XYZ file of C-alpha atoms in Angstrom:
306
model
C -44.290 -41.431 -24.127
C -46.524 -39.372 -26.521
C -45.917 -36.496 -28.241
C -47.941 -34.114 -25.484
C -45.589 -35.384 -22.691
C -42.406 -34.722 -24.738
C -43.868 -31.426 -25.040
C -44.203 -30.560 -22.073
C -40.749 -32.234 -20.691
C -39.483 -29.936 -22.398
C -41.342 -26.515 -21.276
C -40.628 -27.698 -17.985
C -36.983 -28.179 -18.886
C -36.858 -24.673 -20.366
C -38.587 -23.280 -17.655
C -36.165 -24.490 -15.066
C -33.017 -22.917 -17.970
C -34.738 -19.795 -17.974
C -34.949 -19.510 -13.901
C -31.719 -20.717 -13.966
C -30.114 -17.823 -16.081
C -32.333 -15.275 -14.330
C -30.383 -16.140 -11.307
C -27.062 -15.857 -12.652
C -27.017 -11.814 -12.405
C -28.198 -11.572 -8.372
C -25.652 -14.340 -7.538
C -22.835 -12.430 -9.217
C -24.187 -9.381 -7.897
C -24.255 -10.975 -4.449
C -20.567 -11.814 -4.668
C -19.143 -8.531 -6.510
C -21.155 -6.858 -3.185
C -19.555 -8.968 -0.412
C -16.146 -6.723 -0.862
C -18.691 -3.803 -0.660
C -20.297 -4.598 2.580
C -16.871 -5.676 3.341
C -15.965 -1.942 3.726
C -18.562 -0.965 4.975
C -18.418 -3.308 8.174
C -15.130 -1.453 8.508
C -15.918 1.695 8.241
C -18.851 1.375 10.591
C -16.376 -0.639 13.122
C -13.973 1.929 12.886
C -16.438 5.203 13.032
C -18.406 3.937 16.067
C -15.473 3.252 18.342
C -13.895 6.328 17.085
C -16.385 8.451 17.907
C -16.778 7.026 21.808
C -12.963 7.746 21.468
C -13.533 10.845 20.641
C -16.212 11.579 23.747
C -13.147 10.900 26.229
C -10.778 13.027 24.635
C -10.830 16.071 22.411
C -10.159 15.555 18.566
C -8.235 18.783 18.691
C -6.292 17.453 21.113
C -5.715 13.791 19.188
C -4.737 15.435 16.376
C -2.137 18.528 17.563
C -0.513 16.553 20.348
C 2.661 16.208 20.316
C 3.007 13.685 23.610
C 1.811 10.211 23.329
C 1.308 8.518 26.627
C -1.385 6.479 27.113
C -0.228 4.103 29.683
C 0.705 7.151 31.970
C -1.230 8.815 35.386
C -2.311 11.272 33.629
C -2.219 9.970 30.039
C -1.514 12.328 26.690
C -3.109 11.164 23.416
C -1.529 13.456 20.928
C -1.216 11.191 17.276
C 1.447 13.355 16.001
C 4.501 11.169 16.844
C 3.012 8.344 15.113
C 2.038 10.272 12.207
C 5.845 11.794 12.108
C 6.803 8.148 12.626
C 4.589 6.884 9.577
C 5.443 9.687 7.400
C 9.257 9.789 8.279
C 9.864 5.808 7.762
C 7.962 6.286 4.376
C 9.785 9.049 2.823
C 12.830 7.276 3.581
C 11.465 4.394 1.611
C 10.402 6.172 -1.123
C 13.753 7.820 -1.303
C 15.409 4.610 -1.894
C 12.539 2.744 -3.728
C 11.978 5.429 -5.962
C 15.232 5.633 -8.385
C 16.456 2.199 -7.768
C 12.846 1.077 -8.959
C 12.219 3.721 -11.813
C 16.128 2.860 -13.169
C 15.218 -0.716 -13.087
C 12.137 -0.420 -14.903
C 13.926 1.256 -17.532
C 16.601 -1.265 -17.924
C 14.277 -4.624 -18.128
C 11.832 -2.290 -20.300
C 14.000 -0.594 -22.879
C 17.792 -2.009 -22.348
C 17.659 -5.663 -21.605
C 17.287 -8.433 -23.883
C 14.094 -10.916 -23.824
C 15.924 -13.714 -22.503
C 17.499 -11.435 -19.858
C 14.258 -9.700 -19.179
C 12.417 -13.309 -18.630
C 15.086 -14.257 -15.822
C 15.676 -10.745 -14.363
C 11.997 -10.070 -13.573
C 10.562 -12.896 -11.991
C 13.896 -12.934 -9.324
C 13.454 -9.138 -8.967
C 9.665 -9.907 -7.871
C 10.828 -12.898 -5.662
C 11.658 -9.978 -3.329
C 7.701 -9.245 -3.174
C 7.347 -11.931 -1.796
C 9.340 -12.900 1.295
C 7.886 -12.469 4.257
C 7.964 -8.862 6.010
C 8.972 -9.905 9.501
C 11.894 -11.408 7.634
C 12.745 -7.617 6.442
C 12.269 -6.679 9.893
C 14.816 -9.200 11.663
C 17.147 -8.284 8.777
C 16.436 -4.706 9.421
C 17.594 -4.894 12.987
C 19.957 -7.466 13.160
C 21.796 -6.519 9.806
C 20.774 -3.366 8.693
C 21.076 -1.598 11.521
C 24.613 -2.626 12.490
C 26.083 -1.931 9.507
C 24.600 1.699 9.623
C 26.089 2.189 13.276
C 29.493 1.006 11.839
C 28.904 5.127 9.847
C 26.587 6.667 11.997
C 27.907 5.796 16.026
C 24.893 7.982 16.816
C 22.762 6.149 15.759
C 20.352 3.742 18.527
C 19.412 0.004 18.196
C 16.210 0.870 17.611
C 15.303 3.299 14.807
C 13.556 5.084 11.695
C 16.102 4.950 9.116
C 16.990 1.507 9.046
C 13.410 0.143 8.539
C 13.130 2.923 6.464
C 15.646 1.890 3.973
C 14.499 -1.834 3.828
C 10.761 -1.463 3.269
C 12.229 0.488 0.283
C 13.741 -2.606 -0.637
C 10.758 -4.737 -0.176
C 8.800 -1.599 -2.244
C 11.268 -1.767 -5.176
C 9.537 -5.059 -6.763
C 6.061 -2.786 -6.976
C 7.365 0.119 -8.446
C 10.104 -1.675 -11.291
C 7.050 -3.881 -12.098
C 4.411 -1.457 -12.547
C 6.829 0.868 -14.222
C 8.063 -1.721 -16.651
C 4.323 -2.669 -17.577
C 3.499 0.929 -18.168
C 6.651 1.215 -20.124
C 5.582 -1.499 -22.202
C 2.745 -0.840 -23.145
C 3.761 2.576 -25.097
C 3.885 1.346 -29.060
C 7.085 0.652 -30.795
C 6.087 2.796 -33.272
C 7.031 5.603 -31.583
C 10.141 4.406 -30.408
C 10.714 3.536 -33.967
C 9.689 7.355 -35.115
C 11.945 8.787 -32.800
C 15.337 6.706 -33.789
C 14.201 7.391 -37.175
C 14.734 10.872 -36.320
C 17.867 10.671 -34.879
C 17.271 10.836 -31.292
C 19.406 8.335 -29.022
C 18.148 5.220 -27.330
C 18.839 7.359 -24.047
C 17.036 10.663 -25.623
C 14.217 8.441 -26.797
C 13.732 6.916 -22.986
C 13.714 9.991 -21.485
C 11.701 11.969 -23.828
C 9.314 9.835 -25.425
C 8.796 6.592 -23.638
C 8.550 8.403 -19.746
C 5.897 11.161 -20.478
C 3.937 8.174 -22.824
C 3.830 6.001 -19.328
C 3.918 8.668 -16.966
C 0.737 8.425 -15.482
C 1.923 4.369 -14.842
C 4.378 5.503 -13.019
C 3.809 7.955 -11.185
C 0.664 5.665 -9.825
C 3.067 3.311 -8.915
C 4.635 5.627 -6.579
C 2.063 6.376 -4.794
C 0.726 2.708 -4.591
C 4.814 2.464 -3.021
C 3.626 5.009 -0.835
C 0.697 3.341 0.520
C 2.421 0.134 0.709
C 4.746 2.327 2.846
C 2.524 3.582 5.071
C 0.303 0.242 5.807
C 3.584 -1.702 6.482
C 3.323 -3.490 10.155
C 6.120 -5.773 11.016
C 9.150 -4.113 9.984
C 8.872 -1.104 12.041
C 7.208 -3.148 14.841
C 10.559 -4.953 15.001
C 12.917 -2.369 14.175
C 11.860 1.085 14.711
C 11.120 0.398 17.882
C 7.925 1.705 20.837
C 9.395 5.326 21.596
C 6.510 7.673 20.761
C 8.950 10.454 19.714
C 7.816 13.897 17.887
C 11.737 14.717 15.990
C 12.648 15.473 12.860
C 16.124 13.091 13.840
C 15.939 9.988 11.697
C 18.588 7.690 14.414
C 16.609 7.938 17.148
C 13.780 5.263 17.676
C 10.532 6.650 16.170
C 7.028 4.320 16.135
C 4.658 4.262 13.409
C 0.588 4.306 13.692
C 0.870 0.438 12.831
C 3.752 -0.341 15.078
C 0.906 0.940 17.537
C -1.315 -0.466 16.433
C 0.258 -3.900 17.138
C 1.456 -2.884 20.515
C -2.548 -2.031 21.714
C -3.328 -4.953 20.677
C -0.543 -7.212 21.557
C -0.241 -5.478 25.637
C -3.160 -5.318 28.349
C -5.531 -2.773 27.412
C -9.092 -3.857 28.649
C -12.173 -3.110 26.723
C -13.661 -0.328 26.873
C -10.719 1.859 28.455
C -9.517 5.150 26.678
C -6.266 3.188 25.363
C -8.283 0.414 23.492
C -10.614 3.042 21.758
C -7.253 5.156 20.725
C -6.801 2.043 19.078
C -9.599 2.576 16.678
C -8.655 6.477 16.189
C -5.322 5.384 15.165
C -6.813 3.078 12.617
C -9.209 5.271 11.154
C -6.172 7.915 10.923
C -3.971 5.110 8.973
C -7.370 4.007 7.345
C -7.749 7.801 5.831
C -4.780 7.881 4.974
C -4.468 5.035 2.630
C -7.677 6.420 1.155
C -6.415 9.848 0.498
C -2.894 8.050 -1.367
C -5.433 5.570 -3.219
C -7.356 8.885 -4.322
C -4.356 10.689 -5.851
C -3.368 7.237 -7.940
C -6.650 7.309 -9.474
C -6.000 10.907 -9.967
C -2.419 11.555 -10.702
C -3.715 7.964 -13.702
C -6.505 9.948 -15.237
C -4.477 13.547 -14.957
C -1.168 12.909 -16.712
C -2.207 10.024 -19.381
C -1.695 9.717 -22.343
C -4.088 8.811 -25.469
C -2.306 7.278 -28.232
């Protein structure tokens, strides 16, 4: 092989590295857009059944109804039960999530010792990850009885108990998210303010909270969603009555307990019950968007620059 070969071996060789690296940016590009398009296929899907939803029955009507009955003579497609049902079993969560998560967070973050923190945290996260139709048959089979034993009002089926175990299942999220955001504040100003004086309790409360605040407070309302999108425990354990109250023992069904039952029973396509379907979603869909909006908000609002 003479010199003039080896020369051009390797322009050839270059050539081939040079198209080669070129292509590197459209494939990534090509894969960071599949979650794009991704959304976008679900938004359309969602939009155009919604809106042939919509040409059977009045959005007015979908939206200030308080009767749900779609498998009726003369059927009633009014969405606020299931948005009183969604909210209701979510604020219950929340209630119970909330300070049990926030007080944990605090403990593993500014309290507990390394080695206790390195045990502690991983079994407080093995919550996160059972399975949520195991929440649900604990819900209704354990929950639930134990509540009746102090509340004889209260039915098999109903909002508080699921209520009070997807706060449970939320607690992993918030103590986590918490405890990273507590973290992450510099010593240095725990440091400045014990040099000061101030208490380890003082210091918590008045310098490390407002340093993570917009951490936390994000991780409420990531609970919150979480809340909201849950499926199987109120499928199990709230139960299928499409009631518009304000009285947490009676049974109470969420848009994704719907959700579940449209798709689980015998509506046919193309009938008004399987589009409700769709207006349902795009309900739950909007608002998941509108709690993922105030995160990013609520993040960029109250932090901190240090």
């Amino acid at each position: 092989m003479n010199i003039r070969d080896l020369i051009e071996q390797k322009r050839q060789s270059r050539n081939v590295k040079d198209l080669f690296e070129k292509s590197i940016p459209v494939i990534l590009f090509l894969i960071a857009s599949v979650s794009i398009l991704t959304t976008i296929g679900i938004i359309y899907t969602l939009l155009s059944e919604t809106i042939e939803f919509f040409k059977r029955v009045p959005i007015v009507d979908f939206f200030t109804g308080t009767v749900l009955k779609p498998l009726s003579q003369t059927p009633e497609f009014g969405v606020l039960p299931l948005i009183m049902g969604t909210v209701t079993s979510s604020l219950i969560a929340m209630v119970v999530a909330v300070p049990i998560g926030l007080m944990t967070a605090i403990y593993l973050s500014e309290y507990a010792a390394d080695s206790v923190r390195r045990v502690f945290k991983p079994l407080l996260e093995i919550l996160a990850g059972i399975p949520t139709i195991v929440y649900g048959f604990f819900a209704f089979t354990f929950v639930t009885p134990l509540l009746r034993e102090f509340i004889p009002s209260l039915q098999a089926t109903n909002i508080l108990s699921p209520g009070i175990v997807m706060g449970i299942m939320i607690i992993p999220m918030i103590a986590s998210l918490s405890e990273d955001a507590m973290r992450s504040v510099p010593n240095a100003m725990r440091e400045g303010a014990l040099g000061l004086g101030a208490t380890k309790l003082e210091v918590t409360r008045k310098v490390v909270i407002p340093a993570a605040l917009s951490g936390i407070i994000a991780s409420f309302v990531l609970g919150i969603s979480r809340a909201i999108g849950e499926t199987m425990i109120v499928t199990i354990a709230s139960g299928s009555t499409k009631n518009f109250t304000f009285d947490i023992t009676q049974s109470m069904q969420t848009m994704t307990a719907y959700i579940v039952e449209v798709t689980g029973g015998d509506a046919p396509a193309g009938s008004t019950i399987y589009y409700s379907l769709y207006a349902v979603a795009m309900t739950l869909f909007v608002f998941t968007l509108i709690m993922n909006v105030i995160a990013r908000y609520v993040s960029r609002k109250f932090r901190e620059e240090y």
